[in-house]
Every structure is written in structure tokens, then in C-alpha cells.
Tab-separated table of C-alpha atoms in Angstrom:
chain	number	residue	atom	x	y	z
N	524	UNK	CA	-23.237	7.537	-15.285
N	525	UNK	CA	-23.185	10.723	-13.243
N	526	UNK	CA	-19.803	12.171	-12.329
N	527	UNK	CA	-18.497	13.378	-9.004
N	528	UNK	CA	-20.724	16.093	-7.592
N	529	UNK	CA	-19.475	18.714	-5.182
N	530	UNK	CA	-21.657	21.207	-3.388
N	531	UNK	CA	-21.685	24.090	-3.059
N	532	UNK	CA	-19.617	25.394	-5.958
N	533	UNK	CA	-18.795	28.671	-4.257
N	534	UNK	CA	-18.643	29.782	-0.657
N	535	UNK	CA	-17.682	32.983	1.087
N	536	UNK	CA	-17.027	32.739	4.807
N	537	UNK	CA	-15.651	34.981	7.508
N	538	UNK	CA	-12.538	34.243	9.528
N	539	UNK	CA	-13.332	32.137	12.551
N	540	UNK	CA	-16.395	30.511	11.045
N	541	UNK	CA	-16.617	26.875	10.092
N	542	UNK	CA	-17.642	25.335	6.788
N	543	UNK	CA	-18.821	21.967	5.501
N	544	UNK	CA	-18.278	20.821	1.946
N	545	UNK	CA	-20.054	17.873	0.385
N	546	UNK	CA	-19.024	15.304	-2.215
N	547	UNK	CA	-21.100	12.614	-3.910
N	548	UNK	CA	-18.893	10.053	-5.653
N	549	UNK	CA	-19.572	8.138	-8.815
N	550	UNK	CA	-21.946	5.260	-8.190
N	551	UNK	CA	-20.014	2.176	-7.150
N	552	UNK	CA	-16.927	4.076	-6.019
N	553	UNK	CA	-16.135	3.532	-2.365
N	554	UNK	CA	-13.004	5.666	-2.115
N	555	UNK	CA	-13.253	9.423	-1.760
N	556	UNK	CA	-10.232	11.713	-1.535
N	557	UNK	CA	-9.996	15.426	-0.867
N	558	UNK	CA	-7.399	17.864	-2.151
N	559	UNK	CA	-6.750	21.533	-1.557
N	560	UNK	CA	-5.528	23.569	-4.507
N	561	UNK	CA	-3.898	26.972	-4.117
N	562	UNK	CA	-1.638	28.971	-6.436
N	563	UNK	CA	1.170	28.895	-3.923
N	564	UNK	CA	1.102	25.266	-2.792
N	565	UNK	CA	-0.475	23.507	-5.750
N	566	UNK	CA	-2.529	20.368	-5.158
N	567	UNK	CA	-2.206	19.052	-1.627
N	568	UNK	CA	-3.731	15.850	-0.315
N	569	UNK	CA	-6.063	16.270	2.648
N	570	UNK	CA	-7.416	12.771	3.346
N	571	UNK	CA	-8.906	9.661	1.823
N	572	UNK	CA	-11.865	7.628	2.964
N	573	UNK	CA	-12.808	4.090	2.064
N	574	UNK	CA	-15.883	2.333	3.384
N	575	UNK	CA	-16.455	5.009	6.020
N	576	UNK	CA	-12.894	4.740	7.344
N	577	UNK	CA	-10.137	7.271	6.942
N	578	UNK	CA	-7.282	5.355	5.342
N	579	UNK	CA	-4.847	8.154	4.850
N	580	UNK	CA	-4.337	11.724	5.933
N	581	UNK	CA	-2.172	14.536	4.634
N	582	UNK	CA	-0.249	17.103	6.587
N	583	UNK	CA	-3.013	19.496	7.563
N	584	UNK	CA	-3.979	20.813	11.009
N	585	UNK	CA	-6.754	19.225	13.016
N	586	UNK	CA	-9.134	22.005	11.937
N	587	UNK	CA	-9.565	20.002	8.759
N	588	UNK	CA	-11.700	16.917	9.218
N	589	UNK	CA	-13.851	14.660	7.156
N	590	UNK	CA	-16.187	11.734	7.191
N	591	UNK	CA	-17.786	9.287	4.864
N	592	UNK	CA	-21.282	7.895	5.031
N	593	UNK	CA	-22.560	4.415	4.289
N	594	UNK	CA	-23.619	5.517	0.786
N	595	UNK	CA	-19.994	6.655	0.161
N	596	UNK	CA	-20.908	10.342	0.158
N	597	UNK	CA	-18.306	12.373	1.968
N	598	UNK	CA	-18.101	15.672	3.771
N	599	UNK	CA	-15.158	17.712	4.857
N	600	UNK	CA	-15.262	20.301	7.558
N	601	UNK	CA	-12.958	23.189	8.274
N	602	UNK	CA	-13.326	24.879	11.630
N	603	UNK	CA	-12.032	28.263	12.760
N	604	UNK	CA	-11.410	29.420	9.221
N	605	UNK	CA	-8.276	31.379	8.401
N	606	UNK	CA	-7.561	33.581	5.403
N	607	UNK	CA	-5.073	30.986	4.191
N	608	UNK	CA	-7.830	28.406	3.871
N	609	UNK	CA	-9.090	30.197	0.781
N	610	UNK	CA	-8.670	27.642	-1.977
N	611	UNK	CA	-10.315	25.345	-4.460
N	612	UNK	CA	-11.254	22.128	-2.677
N	613	UNK	CA	-11.418	19.135	-4.943
N	614	UNK	CA	-13.004	15.814	-4.262
N	615	UNK	CA	-12.112	12.665	-6.190
N	616	UNK	CA	-13.683	9.236	-6.241
N	617	UNK	CA	-12.067	5.981	-7.242
N	618	UNK	CA	-13.116	2.430	-7.861
N	619	UNK	CA	-11.253	0.082	-5.587
N	620	UNK	CA	-10.202	-3.450	-6.358
N	621	UNK	CA	-8.187	-5.599	-3.982
N	622	UNK	CA	-7.851	-2.593	-1.709
N	623	UNK	CA	-6.110	-0.638	-4.450
N	624	UNK	CA	-7.615	2.436	-6.065
N	625	UNK	CA	-7.813	2.732	-9.817
N	626	UNK	CA	-7.915	6.128	-11.502
N	627	UNK	CA	-9.401	9.071	-9.631
N	628	UNK	CA	-12.256	11.096	-11.069
N	629	UNK	CA	-12.557	14.645	-9.836
N	630	UNK	CA	-15.488	16.890	-9.180
N	631	UNK	CA	-15.722	20.525	-10.270
N	632	UNK	CA	-14.522	21.699	-6.884
N	633	UNK	CA	-15.754	24.091	-4.253
N	634	UNK	CA	-14.196	27.536	-4.319
N	635	UNK	CA	-13.904	28.733	-0.728
N	636	UNK	CA	-13.099	32.360	-0.039
N	637	UNK	CA	-12.378	33.431	3.529
N	638	UNK	CA	-12.683	37.149	4.238
B	913	UNK	CA	9.591	9.848	-0.759
B	914	UNK	CA	7.276	10.057	-3.715
B	915	UNK	CA	7.439	13.213	-5.815
B	916	UNK	CA	6.557	14.489	-9.251
B	917	UNK	CA	8.414	17.152	-11.195
B	918	UNK	CA	7.074	19.088	-14.124
B	919	UNK	CA	10.049	21.174	-15.208
B	920	UNK	CA	8.114	23.565	-17.430
B	921	UNK	CA	5.847	26.011	-15.642
B	922	UNK	CA	4.572	27.611	-18.835
B	923	UNK	CA	4.730	26.512	-22.474
B	924	UNK	CA	3.529	28.442	-25.501
B	925	UNK	CA	2.939	26.774	-28.841
B	926	UNK	CA	1.266	27.741	-32.096
B	927	UNK	CA	-1.923	26.063	-33.135
B	928	UNK	CA	-1.110	23.027	-35.258
B	929	UNK	CA	2.338	22.581	-33.736
B	930	UNK	CA	3.345	19.472	-31.839
B	931	UNK	CA	3.462	19.410	-28.059
B	932	UNK	CA	5.448	17.582	-25.421
B	933	UNK	CA	4.966	18.189	-21.696
B	934	UNK	CA	7.562	16.680	-19.427
B	935	UNK	CA	7.010	14.762	-16.229
B	936	UNK	CA	9.526	13.016	-13.981
B	937	UNK	CA	8.654	11.086	-10.876
B	938	UNK	CA	10.387	9.604	-7.891
B	939	UNK	CA	9.060	6.310	-6.584
B	940	UNK	CA	10.779	3.099	-5.629
B	941	UNK	CA	8.422	0.654	-7.310
B	942	UNK	CA	6.323	0.664	-10.465
B	943	UNK	CA	4.015	3.646	-10.199
B	944	UNK	CA	0.568	4.264	-11.497
B	945	UNK	CA	0.838	7.347	-13.717
B	946	UNK	CA	-1.748	9.862	-14.805
B	947	UNK	CA	-2.146	13.075	-16.737
B	948	UNK	CA	-4.956	15.444	-15.883
B	949	UNK	CA	-6.066	18.694	-17.499
B	950	UNK	CA	-7.709	21.618	-15.751
B	951	UNK	CA	-9.488	24.591	-17.274
B	952	UNK	CA	-9.771	27.773	-15.182
B	953	UNK	CA	-12.029	27.346	-12.183
B	954	UNK	CA	-12.813	23.746	-13.051
B	955	UNK	CA	-11.942	20.346	-11.682
B	956	UNK	CA	-9.386	17.931	-13.082
B	957	UNK	CA	-10.209	15.828	-16.114
B	958	UNK	CA	-8.331	12.577	-16.646
B	959	UNK	CA	-6.521	12.518	-19.991
B	960	UNK	CA	-4.823	9.145	-19.740
B	961	UNK	CA	-3.374	6.613	-17.339
B	962	UNK	CA	-0.653	3.987	-17.121
B	963	UNK	CA	-0.964	1.006	-14.812
B	964	UNK	CA	1.052	-1.684	-16.567
B	965	UNK	CA	1.703	-3.237	-19.960
B	966	UNK	CA	2.318	-1.222	-23.110
B	967	UNK	CA	4.404	1.792	-22.177
B	968	UNK	CA	2.795	4.002	-24.832
B	969	UNK	CA	-0.719	4.878	-23.758
B	970	UNK	CA	-3.412	6.675	-25.678
B	971	UNK	CA	-5.803	9.074	-24.081
B	972	UNK	CA	-8.652	11.356	-24.916
B	973	UNK	CA	-8.470	14.415	-27.143
B	974	UNK	CA	-5.628	12.934	-29.212
B	975	UNK	CA	-3.089	12.861	-26.369
B	976	UNK	CA	-0.609	10.092	-25.726
B	977	UNK	CA	2.106	9.489	-23.157
B	978	UNK	CA	5.085	7.204	-22.893
B	979	UNK	CA	6.342	5.598	-19.700
B	980	UNK	CA	10.112	5.295	-19.608
B	981	UNK	CA	11.205	3.438	-16.505
B	982	UNK	CA	14.916	4.072	-17.078
B	983	UNK	CA	14.317	7.816	-17.105
B	984	UNK	CA	11.506	7.846	-14.510
B	985	UNK	CA	9.496	9.864	-16.996
B	986	UNK	CA	5.964	9.969	-18.322
B	987	UNK	CA	5.873	12.701	-20.966
B	988	UNK	CA	2.647	13.809	-22.571
B	989	UNK	CA	2.515	14.394	-26.310
B	990	UNK	CA	0.129	15.598	-28.963
B	991	UNK	CA	1.032	15.814	-32.654
B	992	UNK	CA	-1.083	18.864	-33.472
B	993	UNK	CA	-2.339	21.263	-30.826
B	994	UNK	CA	-5.734	22.943	-31.036
B	995	UNK	CA	-6.618	26.296	-29.469
B	996	UNK	CA	-9.029	24.477	-27.143
B	997	UNK	CA	-6.081	22.592	-25.607
B	998	UNK	CA	-5.016	25.738	-23.746
B	999	UNK	CA	-5.265	24.791	-20.063
B	1000	UNK	CA	-3.137	23.614	-17.165
B	1001	UNK	CA	-1.801	20.088	-17.246
B	1002	UNK	CA	-0.927	18.010	-14.208
B	1003	UNK	CA	1.081	14.831	-13.996
B	1004	UNK	CA	0.299	12.568	-11.039
B	1005	UNK	CA	1.654	9.413	-9.474
B	1006	UNK	CA	-0.319	6.841	-7.552
B	1007	UNK	CA	1.337	4.040	-5.670
B	1008	UNK	CA	0.691	0.378	-5.088
B	1009	UNK	CA	2.056	0.619	-1.585
B	1010	UNK	CA	0.320	0.591	1.721
B	1011	UNK	CA	0.442	2.810	4.715
B	1012	UNK	CA	1.055	6.473	4.178
B	1013	UNK	CA	0.872	6.318	0.390
B	1014	UNK	CA	-2.400	4.414	0.175
B	1015	UNK	CA	-5.229	6.032	-1.708
B	1016	UNK	CA	-3.491	9.262	-2.554
B	1017	UNK	CA	-2.063	10.874	-5.645
B	1018	UNK	CA	1.130	12.909	-5.787
B	1019	UNK	CA	0.858	15.818	-8.193
B	1020	UNK	CA	3.362	17.939	-10.031
B	1021	UNK	CA	3.032	21.710	-9.906
B	1022	UNK	CA	1.453	21.802	-13.337
B	1023	UNK	CA	2.344	23.182	-16.769
B	1024	UNK	CA	0.288	26.034	-18.153
B	1025	UNK	CA	-0.201	25.683	-21.889
B	1026	UNK	CA	-0.886	28.734	-24.055
B	1027	UNK	CA	-1.835	28.225	-27.692
B	1028	UNK	CA	-1.238	30.990	-30.231
B	1029	UNK	CA	-3.679	31.146	-33.136
């Protein structure tokens, strides 16, 4: 069974630009979560989608958005990039039973550098 | 509020020595507990999980962890460390609640493990 796939692996963007990151979950997983990882703040939760609906959202500005498609693939978008958005963005997928997620499986991440 | 504390930022052990990484959590009900490992520039790999039942859980790569409710701890152990175990280790808590905790994991700040040959 294929794992969680994130594309692209690396991105370099300029301040003020926008970026879209993609995540394909494990087959059969309907929950997709996104995390931002930085040396200073550690792993921070961005949002979680289940069946195309955002179920939960972390404490990030509105420049960070996401969506989920009917095939459970998810994208996250960051608009008006700032230097502080440079980070490793991790996507995780989970199998859900009774509305509750089981363990999360993570992708390799997308390394975003804003210059 | 839910939180996870990993008291040790960096641990150094010799190859072949035993290892224990500490994790304490704060959560009002029975949590779902996880340990993940991350190599530089990579994603997180699940080592083991606790949902319910036996409080001593076995994971991959020879790791085990014990859930102690009275101490709100979930420490990771390995009897004999290999050089390839050098990485960063994260403890995480998932909740069975609804609302703002649904679908998310709370992570500790990680423990960096260095293994001396």
C-alpha cells in the first residue's frame, strides 16, 4: 500500500507570492491533517479535513487555507508569503472509524523556503 | 488544555546502551499516545501507539513504551541502541474528544538522540 505522498518536496518562493502544496493520503484514509514544523515553534497543527470538510483548525492567520477533494487528496495554500513561513510542511492521513481518527501516517514533507 | 512535555532536548548514549526517552502529557481523559521518529529532512515515522488495553506496547525497531496513567507518562525505551537510531523522537497525544481537539495531534518539542560508536 502506498504511503502518504506530498508534492513538491522542495519549493523556493519570494515574499508576497502564494504557494500550493499537495497531499495524497493512503488509500482508504478520509482524514488529512497538515502541520508546520520549524526549529523555533516545533510541530504546529494547521488544519484537518474529513470528507471534504474542515473539522478543525489551528491558530494560523487566514493566509493559510486548505481544501480536500472527493478522492481525499488535499491541498494547502499560503498567500502573501512571509519569511517566517519558511518551514517543513507535513501532511498526515488517518483512517477514521466512528468519527475518530486512528494513528496518523505522515508524508515526507514539503520544504518551503521564502526569500 | 492538552499538552505534551519531553523534558530532555538532547540525549547522548553509547551504541549498545539502553535508552529511555521521557514523555509527560496533560489531558483530562484517556489519551491516545504515540511515538514518532524523524530523520533529518524527512517526515515522521510511527514507532508505536497506545489506544487502550495493555499498558506496555511494542513497536517497530525494537522500541517499547509504557503508559502510566498515575504519572501521565508514556516513556519510550529500547534495551540496546544502534547507531542507526540516531534521530529526533516526538511524543504525541491524540484525543477522543470532539470540538477543538478533534482530528489533531499534540506534539512535544522532541528529543534529539545522538549515538556514540
